[in-house]
Amino acid sequence: VRDLLDTGDAVRALLRQAIRAYEDDPVAVPLLEQHLRRQDEPLRVAVAGKVKAGKSTLLNAVIGEEIAPTDAGECTRVVTWYRHGLTPRVVLHPVQGAPRPLPLRRVGGRLVFALGGRAPDAVERLVVEWPATNLRDLTLIDTPGIASLSEEVSARTTAFLTPQDAPSQADAVLYLMRHLHASDVGFLESFRDTAAGRFGTASTIAVLSRADEVGAGRIDSLISARSVAERYRRDETLRSLCLTVVPVAGLLAQTASTLRHAEFTVLRRLADLERAERERLLLSVDRFRHGGTSVDVPPEARAELVARFGLFGIRLSVALIRGGVKDPTALAQELTRRSGLQDLLGLLRVQFHQRAGQLKTRTALLAVEQLLRERPRQGTAEIAASLERIVAGAHELRELRLLASVRAPGAGMPRGLADEAERLLGGHGCAPQDRLGLPRDAPVSELRACALEAVVRWRTIAESPMSSRATAEAAHAVVRSCEGVLAGTAAGKAPSPRLLTPEPGVGAR
Ligand SMILES: Nc1nc2c(ncn2[C@@H]2O[C@H](COP(=O)(O)OP(=O)(O)OP(=O)(O)O)[C@@H](O)[C@H]2O)c(=O)[nH]1
Ligand SMILES: [Mg+2]
C-alpha cells in the first residue's frame, strides 16, 4: 500500500525535482535551494504599515522584550529580521558584498544599530538573532513605513513585500493602521495579489494600532477602539483583504512587559493625590510634563513616563491602582490584558502557527510556478504536472483559498451560512473544537456527532441545484474538512490540534 505523502513532503520532493531539472542554471538553483531550506524554518511574518503606525513597538510587545529601535534613527529605514538565536547577534547584509556582523550596542535596553557608515539604501537587510522564546517558531520582519514622505523608503517595503519578479519573502503579514486610508487598501490589495497569486489565499491580519489613542486618550479609549475595529471587520473591502481586524495598544503591552518598580512607585504617588490635583495634572501631556504639583517627580522622569506609557497608559494605571491593584506584577498583567496583545497572540497562533505548513507550502509552489513560467526549458512538463497535482490535491490550500473567498464581497452565500463555512474551514482555528464551535473539553463523541451532522447538512447544500457554483464548491470543501475531523477523531485517536485531512479512500490511519 502506497502511503500518501503529506503536502509538505510533496512540496519538498517538487523542489528537489526542479533543482535537478535546472541543475546548470546559476539563478534558479540557489533560489530553489533557499525555498527548500525555508520549508524547515519558522514562518516569516512581516510587520507593515504606514510611518509611525507603531510597528516596531508592537514587534517588541510580541517578542516580549524591548529590542527593536523605535522612533527616529536611520535603522527604521532598513528591513530588519528578528529570528531566534542562542546568543544575541546582528548581521548586516549589504546590497552588494558579503554580510558582516555589527557591534551590538544597547542604550536603555534597546538595540542601537550603527550602520557603520553605510547609507540605509546600501543595506539590503539587518538580521537580528535573539534568544526570545516567541521567536522560536516565528521570524518577525520589521519594515520601513509605506506611503511615507520619502518615496524611496516606502518603495523599499513595497519591493520587499510585493516584489514583481518573485514570491514575497514573507509568508504572512501583520498590517498596522491607525485609521483606514486609501493607501492601506492599496497596499493590502497588492500584497494579496502577490502572496495569494492564483491561489487566492488570505494571510494578513490587520491591526488597529495605537488603540489607546482612538478615543483621544480617554479612559474608555480601548472600548471605542474595539467598536472601530468591529466596523472595519464588517467593511466589505477589508473583509476580502485580511482575515480579521484587532485593536492593539502596542505601547501599553510593550511597557507592561518591561514595567519597572520605580515607575510603579511614581504611579502610586499619582494615584494618592487628591482628586482635583490629579485630574488637573492628567489633563494633557503638556500639563503632565510641566504642570505644578505636590508630587516630587522631576520633569525628566515625567517625560520618560509619558514616553513609556502614553497619557492614556498613565491614566489607566492610576485608575487601576486606585481600584486596588497593589504591585507592579498585577499592574503589568492588567495592562497586558487590556492592551489587546493576548488576543493578537491568540490569532497569530490560530491563523499563522497552525497554518504555518500551508502558508510555507504556498510560497514554495508560487516560486516553482514562477520559475517554470519565466525560465522555461525542456523537460519541465513533468514538474508542471506535479505542481498541478499538489495544488489540486492539497485540501489545506483549498481551505486557505476559500477562507478568503467566502468572506469576499459578492460571494453569494447568506451571511449566516458563510460564517459557519468560515468556521468549519478553520477560520477560527484548525483544532476540531475550533472548527465545530465547541468548548475545548468537549468529549470526542460530541465532536464526532457534530461533525457528522455538518457533513450531512453541507453535502445537501453542495448537491442542491439551488446552490450557485461558488457555494457548491465551498460546500464540497466544508464537507471534506468535516470528514477530516471525523478521520482525525476516529476511535482510539485523540483529537489532534493539527489536522491533516487524508484523501478519501486512502487508508491514512
Ligand atoms: N500612545 C501610543 N503610542 C504608541 C503606540 N505604539 C507606538 N507608539 C508611539 O508612536 C511612535 C512611533 O512608534 P514606532 O513603534 O517607532 O512606530 P513605527 O511604525 O515602527 O515607525 P517607523 O518605523 O518610523 O515607521 C513612538 O513614539 C511610540 O512610542 C501605542 O500603542 N500607543
Ligand atoms: Mg519602526
Coordinates of C-alpha atoms and ligand atoms in Angstrom, one line a residue:
V1 CA 0.0 0.0 0.0
R2 CA 1.4 3.3 -1.1
D3 CA 1.4 5.9 1.7
L4 CA 0.0 9.3 0.7
L5 CA 2.7 11.9 1.1
D6 CA 1.7 14.8 3.2
T7 CA 1.7 18.1 1.2
G8 CA 4.8 19.4 2.9
D9 CA 6.7 16.3 1.7
A10 CA 5.3 16.6 -1.7
V11 CA 6.5 20.2 -2.0
R12 CA 10.0 19.2 -0.9
A13 CA 10.0 16.5 -3.5
L14 CA 8.8 19.0 -6.1
L15 CA 11.6 21.4 -5.2
R16 CA 14.2 18.7 -5.5
Q17 CA 12.8 17.6 -8.8
A18 CA 13.1 21.3 -10.0
I19 CA 16.7 21.6 -8.7
R20 CA 17.6 18.5 -10.8
A21 CA 15.9 19.9 -13.9
Y22 CA 17.6 23.3 -13.5
E23 CA 21.0 22.0 -12.3
D24 CA 23.0 24.1 -14.7
D25 CA 21.1 27.3 -14.1
P26 CA 23.0 29.5 -11.6
V27 CA 20.0 31.7 -10.8
A28 CA 17.4 29.0 -10.4
V29 CA 19.3 26.6 -8.2
P30 CA 20.1 28.9 -5.3
L31 CA 16.6 30.2 -5.4
L32 CA 15.1 26.7 -5.2
E33 CA 17.5 25.6 -2.5
Q34 CA 16.6 28.6 -0.5
H35 CA 12.9 27.6 -0.7
L36 CA 13.8 24.1 0.3
R37 CA 15.5 25.3 3.4
R38 CA 12.7 27.7 4.1
Q39 CA 10.3 24.8 4.4
D40 CA 12.1 23.8 7.7
E41 CA 12.4 27.3 9.0
P42 CA 9.9 29.2 11.2
L43 CA 7.1 31.0 9.5
R44 CA 8.0 34.6 8.4
V45 CA 5.6 37.3 9.4
A46 CA 6.2 40.8 8.3
V47 CA 5.0 43.8 10.3
A48 CA 4.0 46.5 7.9
G49 CA 2.1 49.8 7.9
K50 CA 2.5 53.5 7.4
V51 CA 5.2 55.5 9.1
K52 CA 4.8 55.7 12.9
A53 CA 1.9 53.2 12.8
G54 CA 3.6 51.6 15.9
K55 CA 5.2 48.7 14.0
S56 CA 8.5 48.4 16.0
T57 CA 6.7 48.9 19.3
L58 CA 4.2 46.1 18.5
L59 CA 7.0 43.9 17.4
N60 CA 8.7 44.4 20.7
A61 CA 5.5 43.6 22.5
V62 CA 5.1 40.4 20.6
I63 CA 8.7 39.4 21.3
G64 CA 8.2 40.4 24.9
E65 CA 11.3 42.5 25.1
E66 CA 12.3 46.0 24.1
I67 CA 14.8 45.4 21.4
A68 CA 13.7 46.9 18.2
P69 CA 14.6 50.6 18.0
T70 CA 11.5 52.9 17.8
D71 CA 11.1 56.5 16.7
A72 CA 13.9 58.3 14.9
G73 CA 17.1 56.9 13.5
E74 CA 18.3 55.5 10.2
C75 CA 17.5 51.9 11.2
T76 CA 13.8 52.5 10.9
R77 CA 14.5 52.8 7.2
V78 CA 16.0 49.3 6.8
V79 CA 14.2 46.0 6.6
T80 CA 15.1 44.2 9.9
W81 CA 14.7 40.5 10.5
Y82 CA 14.3 39.2 14.1
R83 CA 14.9 35.5 14.3
H84 CA 15.7 33.1 17.1
G85 CA 19.3 32.6 18.1
L86 CA 21.0 31.3 21.2
T87 CA 23.2 34.4 21.6
P88 CA 22.3 38.0 20.6
R89 CA 23.8 38.9 17.2
V90 CA 23.3 41.5 14.5
V91 CA 24.4 40.9 10.9
L92 CA 24.3 43.5 8.2
H93 CA 23.6 42.2 4.6
P94 CA 24.6 44.9 2.2
V95 CA 23.0 45.2 -1.2
Q96 CA 26.5 44.4 -2.7
G97 CA 29.2 42.4 -0.9
A98 CA 29.4 39.9 1.9
P99 CA 27.3 40.0 5.1
R100 CA 29.2 41.2 8.2
P101 CA 28.4 41.3 11.9
L102 CA 27.6 44.7 13.5
P103 CA 28.7 45.5 17.0
L104 CA 25.8 45.0 19.4
R105 CA 25.1 48.2 21.3
R106 CA 22.2 48.7 23.7
V107 CA 21.1 52.0 25.0
G108 CA 18.5 51.9 27.8
G109 CA 17.8 48.2 26.9
R110 CA 17.1 48.9 23.3
L111 CA 19.4 47.9 20.4
V112 CA 21.1 50.7 18.6
F113 CA 22.4 49.8 15.1
A114 CA 25.1 51.9 13.7
L115 CA 25.2 51.0 10.0
G116 CA 28.9 51.5 10.0
G117 CA 28.9 54.4 7.6
R118 CA 26.6 52.8 5.1
A119 CA 23.6 54.6 3.8
P120 CA 20.3 52.8 4.6
D121 CA 19.7 52.2 0.9
A122 CA 23.0 50.3 0.6
V123 CA 21.8 47.9 3.2
E124 CA 19.6 45.0 1.9
R125 CA 18.6 44.0 5.5
L126 CA 19.7 43.6 9.0
V127 CA 19.3 40.2 10.7
V128 CA 19.0 40.2 14.5
E129 CA 19.3 36.9 16.3
W130 CA 17.8 37.0 19.8
P131 CA 17.2 34.3 22.4
A132 CA 13.5 35.1 22.8
T133 CA 11.0 32.2 23.2
N134 CA 8.4 33.8 21.0
L135 CA 10.9 33.8 18.1
R136 CA 11.3 30.0 18.2
D137 CA 8.5 29.4 15.7
L138 CA 8.1 32.8 14.3
T139 CA 10.5 35.0 12.4
L140 CA 9.3 38.7 12.6
I141 CA 10.3 41.2 10.0
D142 CA 10.1 44.9 10.7
T143 CA 9.6 47.0 7.6
P144 CA 10.0 50.7 6.9
G145 CA 6.7 52.7 6.8
I146 CA 4.8 52.5 3.5
A147 CA 3.3 55.7 1.9
S148 CA 6.0 57.7 3.8
L149 CA 7.1 61.2 2.8
S150 CA 10.2 59.6 1.4
E151 CA 9.1 57.6 -1.6
E152 CA 12.3 55.8 -1.6
V153 CA 11.8 54.4 1.9
S154 CA 8.2 53.4 1.0
A155 CA 9.4 51.8 -2.2
R156 CA 11.8 49.5 -0.2
T157 CA 9.0 48.0 1.8
T158 CA 6.8 47.6 -1.3
A159 CA 9.6 46.0 -3.2
F160 CA 10.4 43.7 -0.3
L161 CA 6.8 42.5 0.4
T162 CA 5.3 42.7 -3.0
P163 CA 8.2 42.0 -5.4
Q164 CA 7.5 42.0 -9.1
D165 CA 9.6 39.0 -10.0
A166 CA 9.4 36.6 -7.1
P167 CA 7.0 35.5 -4.4
S168 CA 7.1 37.6 -1.3
Q169 CA 9.8 37.0 1.3
A170 CA 7.1 37.0 3.9
D171 CA 4.6 34.2 4.3
A172 CA 2.1 36.4 6.2
V173 CA 1.6 40.0 7.2
L174 CA 0.5 41.9 10.3
Y175 CA -0.7 45.1 8.8
L176 CA -0.9 48.1 11.2
M177 CA -3.2 51.1 10.6
R178 CA -4.4 53.9 12.8
H179 CA -7.3 54.7 10.5
L180 CA -8.3 53.0 7.3
H181 CA -6.7 55.0 4.5
A182 CA -6.8 54.6 0.7
S183 CA -3.0 53.8 0.8
D184 CA -3.7 51.0 3.3
V185 CA -6.2 49.4 1.0
G186 CA -3.8 49.8 -1.9
F187 CA -1.0 48.1 -0.1
L188 CA -3.3 45.2 1.1
E189 CA -4.5 44.7 -2.4
S190 CA -1.0 44.4 -3.9
F191 CA 0.1 42.0 -1.1
R192 CA -3.0 39.9 -1.7
D193 CA -2.2 39.8 -5.4
T194 CA 1.3 38.6 -5.0
A195 CA 1.1 36.5 -1.9
A196 CA -2.1 34.9 -3.0
G197 CA -1.3 34.7 -6.6
R198 CA -3.7 32.5 -8.4
F199 CA -4.3 30.5 -5.2
G200 CA -6.4 33.4 -3.9
T201 CA -5.5 32.8 -0.3
A202 CA -5.6 35.3 2.6
S203 CA -2.7 35.6 5.0
T204 CA -3.0 39.1 6.5
I205 CA -4.2 40.1 10.0
A206 CA -5.0 43.8 10.2
V207 CA -4.2 45.6 13.5
L208 CA -5.9 48.8 14.6
S209 CA -2.8 50.1 16.1
R210 CA -2.1 52.7 18.9
A211 CA -5.6 51.8 20.0
D212 CA -5.3 53.8 23.2
E213 CA -5.2 57.0 21.1
V214 CA -8.5 56.2 19.3
G215 CA -10.7 58.0 21.9
A216 CA -8.2 60.8 22.4
G217 CA -6.7 59.1 25.4
R218 CA -10.0 59.0 27.3
I219 CA -10.2 56.2 29.8
D220 CA -12.8 54.4 27.6
S221 CA -10.5 54.6 24.5
L222 CA -9.9 50.9 24.2
I223 CA -13.7 50.3 24.2
S224 CA -14.0 52.9 21.3
A225 CA -11.2 51.1 19.6
R226 CA -13.0 47.8 19.8
S227 CA -16.0 49.2 18.1
V228 CA -14.0 50.8 15.4
A229 CA -12.2 47.5 14.7
E230 CA -15.6 45.8 14.6
R231 CA -16.8 48.3 12.0
Y232 CA -13.6 47.6 9.9
R233 CA -14.2 43.9 10.3
R234 CA -17.6 44.3 8.6
D235 CA -16.2 46.5 5.9
E236 CA -16.8 44.7 2.6
T237 CA -13.4 45.8 1.1
L238 CA -11.4 44.9 4.1
R239 CA -13.1 41.5 4.5
S240 CA -11.5 40.2 1.4
L241 CA -8.1 41.7 2.1
C242 CA -7.5 40.4 5.6
L243 CA -8.6 37.6 7.9
T244 CA -9.7 40.0 10.7
V245 CA -9.0 43.3 12.4
V246 CA -8.0 43.6 16.0
P247 CA -7.3 46.6 18.1
V248 CA -4.0 46.6 20.0
A249 CA -2.3 49.2 22.2
G250 CA 1.2 48.2 21.5
L251 CA 2.9 50.7 23.7
L252 CA 0.9 49.6 26.7
A253 CA 1.8 45.9 26.1
Q254 CA 5.5 46.7 25.5
T255 CA 5.7 48.8 28.7
A256 CA 3.8 46.2 30.7
S257 CA 6.3 43.5 29.7
T258 CA 9.2 45.7 31.0
L259 CA 7.5 47.5 33.9
R260 CA 9.9 48.8 36.5
H261 CA 9.4 49.1 40.2
A262 CA 10.3 52.8 40.2
E263 CA 7.6 53.5 37.7
F264 CA 5.0 51.8 39.8
T265 CA 6.1 53.9 42.8
V266 CA 5.6 57.1 40.9
L267 CA 2.2 55.9 39.6
R268 CA 1.1 55.1 43.1
R269 CA 2.0 58.5 44.3
L270 CA -0.1 60.0 41.5
A271 CA -2.9 57.7 42.5
D272 CA -2.7 59.0 46.1
L273 CA -3.1 62.7 45.0
E274 CA -6.2 64.5 45.9
R275 CA -8.7 64.2 43.1
A276 CA -8.8 67.8 41.8
E277 CA -5.0 68.0 41.6
R278 CA -4.7 64.6 40.0
E279 CA -7.3 65.4 37.3
R280 CA -5.6 68.7 36.6
L281 CA -2.2 67.0 36.2
L282 CA -3.5 64.3 33.9
L283 CA -5.5 66.7 31.7
S284 CA -2.9 66.8 28.9
V285 CA 0.6 65.7 28.1
D286 CA 1.7 69.3 28.4
R287 CA 0.2 69.6 31.9
F288 CA 1.6 66.4 33.0
R289 CA 5.1 67.3 31.9
H290 CA 5.2 70.9 33.0
G291 CA 2.3 71.5 35.4
G292 CA 2.9 72.3 39.1
T293 CA 2.1 69.6 41.6
S294 CA 2.9 68.5 45.1
V295 CA 4.3 65.1 43.9
D296 CA 8.0 65.2 43.8
V297 CA 8.8 63.9 40.3
P298 CA 11.4 65.7 38.3
P299 CA 10.5 66.8 34.7
E300 CA 12.8 64.3 33.1
A301 CA 11.1 61.4 34.9
R302 CA 7.7 62.7 33.9
A303 CA 8.7 63.0 30.2
E304 CA 10.1 59.4 30.5
L305 CA 6.8 58.2 32.0
V306 CA 4.8 59.7 29.1
A307 CA 7.1 58.2 26.5
R308 CA 6.8 54.7 28.2
F309 CA 3.1 54.7 29.0
G310 CA 1.4 57.5 26.9
L311 CA -1.1 59.7 28.7
F312 CA -3.7 57.0 28.4
G313 CA -1.4 54.4 30.0
I314 CA -0.7 56.8 32.9
R315 CA -4.4 57.5 33.4
L316 CA -5.3 53.8 33.2
S317 CA -2.6 52.8 35.6
V318 CA -3.6 55.4 38.1
A319 CA -7.2 54.2 37.9
L320 CA -6.2 50.6 38.3
I321 CA -4.1 51.4 41.3
R322 CA -6.9 53.3 42.8
G323 CA -9.1 50.4 42.1
G324 CA -7.0 48.1 44.2
V325 CA -4.0 46.9 42.0
K326 CA -1.3 46.5 44.6
D327 CA 2.0 45.7 42.9
P328 CA 3.9 46.0 39.6
T329 CA 3.2 42.4 38.7
A330 CA -0.5 42.8 39.0
L331 CA -0.4 46.1 37.1
A332 CA 1.6 44.6 34.3
Q333 CA -0.8 41.8 34.0
E334 CA -3.8 44.1 33.8
L335 CA -2.2 46.4 31.3
T336 CA -1.2 43.5 29.1
R337 CA -4.7 42.1 29.3
R338 CA -6.3 45.4 28.3
S339 CA -3.8 46.2 25.5
G340 CA -5.3 43.5 23.3
L341 CA -1.9 41.8 22.9
Q342 CA -3.2 38.5 24.1
D343 CA -6.0 38.5 21.5
L344 CA -3.4 39.2 18.8
L345 CA -1.1 36.4 20.1
G346 CA -4.0 34.0 20.1
L347 CA -4.8 35.0 16.5
L348 CA -1.2 34.5 15.5
R349 CA -1.3 31.1 17.0
V350 CA -4.6 30.1 15.3
Q351 CA -4.2 31.8 11.9
F352 CA -0.5 31.6 11.4
H353 CA 1.3 29.0 13.6
Q354 CA -1.3 26.2 12.9
R355 CA -1.3 27.0 9.3
A356 CA 2.5 27.6 9.0
G357 CA 3.0 24.5 6.9
Q358 CA 0.3 25.6 4.4
L359 CA 1.5 29.1 4.2
K360 CA 5.1 28.0 3.5
T361 CA 3.9 25.4 1.0
R362 CA 2.0 28.1 -0.8
T363 CA 5.1 30.3 -1.0
A364 CA 7.2 27.5 -2.4
L365 CA 4.6 26.5 -5.0
L366 CA 4.4 30.1 -6.2
A367 CA 8.2 30.1 -6.6
V368 CA 8.3 27.0 -8.7
E369 CA 5.3 28.2 -10.8
Q370 CA 7.1 31.5 -11.5
L371 CA 10.3 29.7 -12.4
L372 CA 8.6 27.5 -14.9
R373 CA 6.9 30.5 -16.4
E374 CA 9.9 32.8 -16.6
R375 CA 12.7 30.4 -17.3
P376 CA 11.0 27.7 -19.4
R377 CA 13.2 24.8 -20.6
Q378 CA 12.9 21.4 -22.0
G379 CA 11.8 18.6 -19.7
T380 CA 9.9 20.6 -17.2
A381 CA 6.4 19.4 -18.2
E382 CA 6.7 16.7 -15.5
I383 CA 7.4 19.4 -12.9
A384 CA 4.4 21.4 -14.0
A385 CA 2.3 18.2 -13.7
S386 CA 3.5 17.6 -10.2
L387 CA 2.7 21.1 -9.3
E388 CA -0.8 20.9 -10.6
R389 CA -1.3 17.6 -8.7
I390 CA -0.2 19.2 -5.4
V391 CA -2.4 22.3 -5.9
A392 CA -5.4 20.2 -6.9
G393 CA -4.9 17.7 -4.1
A394 CA -4.0 19.8 -1.2
H395 CA -7.1 20.4 0.8
E396 CA -5.3 22.7 3.1
L397 CA -4.7 25.1 0.2
R398 CA -8.3 24.9 -0.8
E399 CA -9.3 25.8 2.7
L400 CA -7.0 28.8 2.6
R401 CA -8.4 29.9 -0.7
L402 CA -12.0 29.5 0.4
L403 CA -11.4 31.3 3.7
A404 CA -10.5 34.3 1.5
S405 CA -13.4 33.9 -0.9
V406 CA -16.3 33.1 1.4
R407 CA -15.7 36.4 3.1
A408 CA -15.2 38.4 -0.2
P409 CA -17.9 40.8 -1.3
G410 CA -20.4 39.2 -3.6
A411 CA -19.6 35.6 -2.7
G412 CA -23.3 35.0 -2.8
M413 CA -23.6 32.9 0.4
P414 CA -26.0 34.2 3.0
R415 CA -24.1 35.7 5.9
G416 CA -25.1 33.0 8.5
L417 CA -24.0 30.2 6.2
A418 CA -20.8 32.0 5.2
D419 CA -19.9 32.4 8.9
E420 CA -20.4 28.7 9.5
A421 CA -18.4 27.8 6.4
E422 CA -15.6 30.0 7.6
R423 CA -15.5 28.3 11.0
L424 CA -15.6 24.8 9.6
L425 CA -12.8 25.6 7.1
G426 CA -10.7 26.5 10.1
G427 CA -11.1 30.3 10.1
H428 CA -11.2 30.4 13.9
G429 CA -8.5 27.7 14.3
C430 CA -7.7 24.3 12.9
A431 CA -8.5 22.2 16.0
P432 CA -11.7 20.1 15.7
Q433 CA -13.2 22.1 18.6
D434 CA -12.5 25.4 16.9
R435 CA -13.9 24.2 13.7
L436 CA -17.1 22.9 15.3
G437 CA -17.5 25.8 17.7
L438 CA -17.4 23.5 20.7
P439 CA -15.6 24.0 24.0
R440 CA -12.0 22.8 24.4
D441 CA -13.1 19.9 26.7
A442 CA -16.0 18.7 24.5
P443 CA -15.9 14.8 24.5
V444 CA -14.9 13.1 21.3
S445 CA -18.4 11.6 20.9
E446 CA -19.8 15.1 20.8
L447 CA -17.2 16.2 18.3
R448 CA -18.0 13.3 16.1
A449 CA -21.7 13.7 16.3
C450 CA -21.4 17.4 15.4
A451 CA -19.0 16.8 12.5
L452 CA -21.3 14.1 11.2
E453 CA -24.3 16.3 11.3
A454 CA -22.3 19.0 9.5
V455 CA -21.2 16.6 6.8
V456 CA -24.8 15.6 6.1
R457 CA -26.1 19.1 6.0
W458 CA -23.3 20.6 3.9
R459 CA -23.5 17.7 1.5
T460 CA -27.1 18.6 0.8
I461 CA -26.0 22.2 0.2
A462 CA -23.2 21.0 -2.1
E463 CA -25.6 18.9 -4.2
S464 CA -28.6 21.2 -4.2
P465 CA -29.4 22.5 -7.7
M466 CA -30.3 25.8 -6.0
S467 CA -26.7 26.4 -4.9
S468 CA -24.5 28.6 -7.1
R469 CA -21.3 27.1 -8.4
A470 CA -19.2 29.0 -5.9
T471 CA -21.5 27.9 -3.0
A472 CA -21.4 24.3 -4.2
E473 CA -17.6 24.4 -4.4
A474 CA -17.3 25.9 -0.9
A475 CA -19.8 23.4 0.5
H476 CA -17.8 20.4 -1.0
A477 CA -14.7 21.7 0.7
V478 CA -16.6 22.1 4.0
V479 CA -17.7 18.5 3.7
R480 CA -14.2 17.5 3.2
S481 CA -13.0 19.5 6.2
C482 CA -15.6 17.8 8.4
E483 CA -14.7 14.4 7.1
G484 CA -11.2 15.3 8.1
V485 CA -12.4 16.0 11.7
L486 CA -14.1 12.6 11.6
A487 CA -11.0 10.8 10.4
G488 CA -8.9 12.6 13.0
T489 CA -11.1 11.7 15.8
A490 CA -11.8 8.1 14.8
A491 CA -11.9 5.5 17.7
G492 CA -8.6 5.3 19.6
K493 CA -7.4 8.6 18.3
A494 CA -7.1 11.7 20.4
P495 CA -8.4 14.8 18.6
S496 CA -5.3 16.3 17.2
P497 CA -5.0 20.1 17.0
R498 CA -3.2 19.9 13.7
L499 CA -5.5 18.3 11.3
L500 CA -4.2 16.7 8.2
T501 CA -7.1 15.5 6.0
P502 CA -6.4 12.2 4.3
E503 CA -7.6 11.7 0.7
P504 CA -10.9 9.8 0.8
G505 CA -10.4 6.1 0.2
V506 CA -6.8 6.1 1.2
G507 CA -6.1 4.4 4.5
A508 CA -4.4 7.1 6.3
R509 CA -4.9 5.6 9.7
Ligands
LIG1 N1 0.1 56.0 22.6 C1 0.7 55.1 21.9 N2 1.8 55.4 21.3 C2 2.4 54.5 20.5 C3 1.9 53.2 20.4 N3 2.7 52.4 19.7 C4 3.7 53.3 19.3 N4 3.5 54.5 19.8 C5 4.4 55.6 19.7 O1 4.5 56.0 18.3 C6 5.8 56.4 17.9 C7 6.2 55.5 16.8 O2 6.3 54.2 17.2 P1 7.1 53.1 16.4 O3 6.9 51.8 17.1 O4 8.5 53.6 16.2 O5 6.4 53.2 15.0 P2 6.9 52.6 13.6 O6 5.7 52.2 12.9 O7 7.9 51.5 13.8 O8 7.6 53.9 13.0 P3 8.6 53.9 11.7 O9 9.4 52.7 11.7 O10 9.4 55.2 11.9 O11 7.7 54.0 10.5 C8 6.6 56.2 19.2 O12 6.8 57.4 19.8 C9 5.9 55.3 20.0 O13 6.1 55.4 21.4 C10 0.7 52.9 21.1 O14 0.1 51.8 21.1 N5 0.1 53.9 21.9
MG2 MG 9.9 51.3 13.1

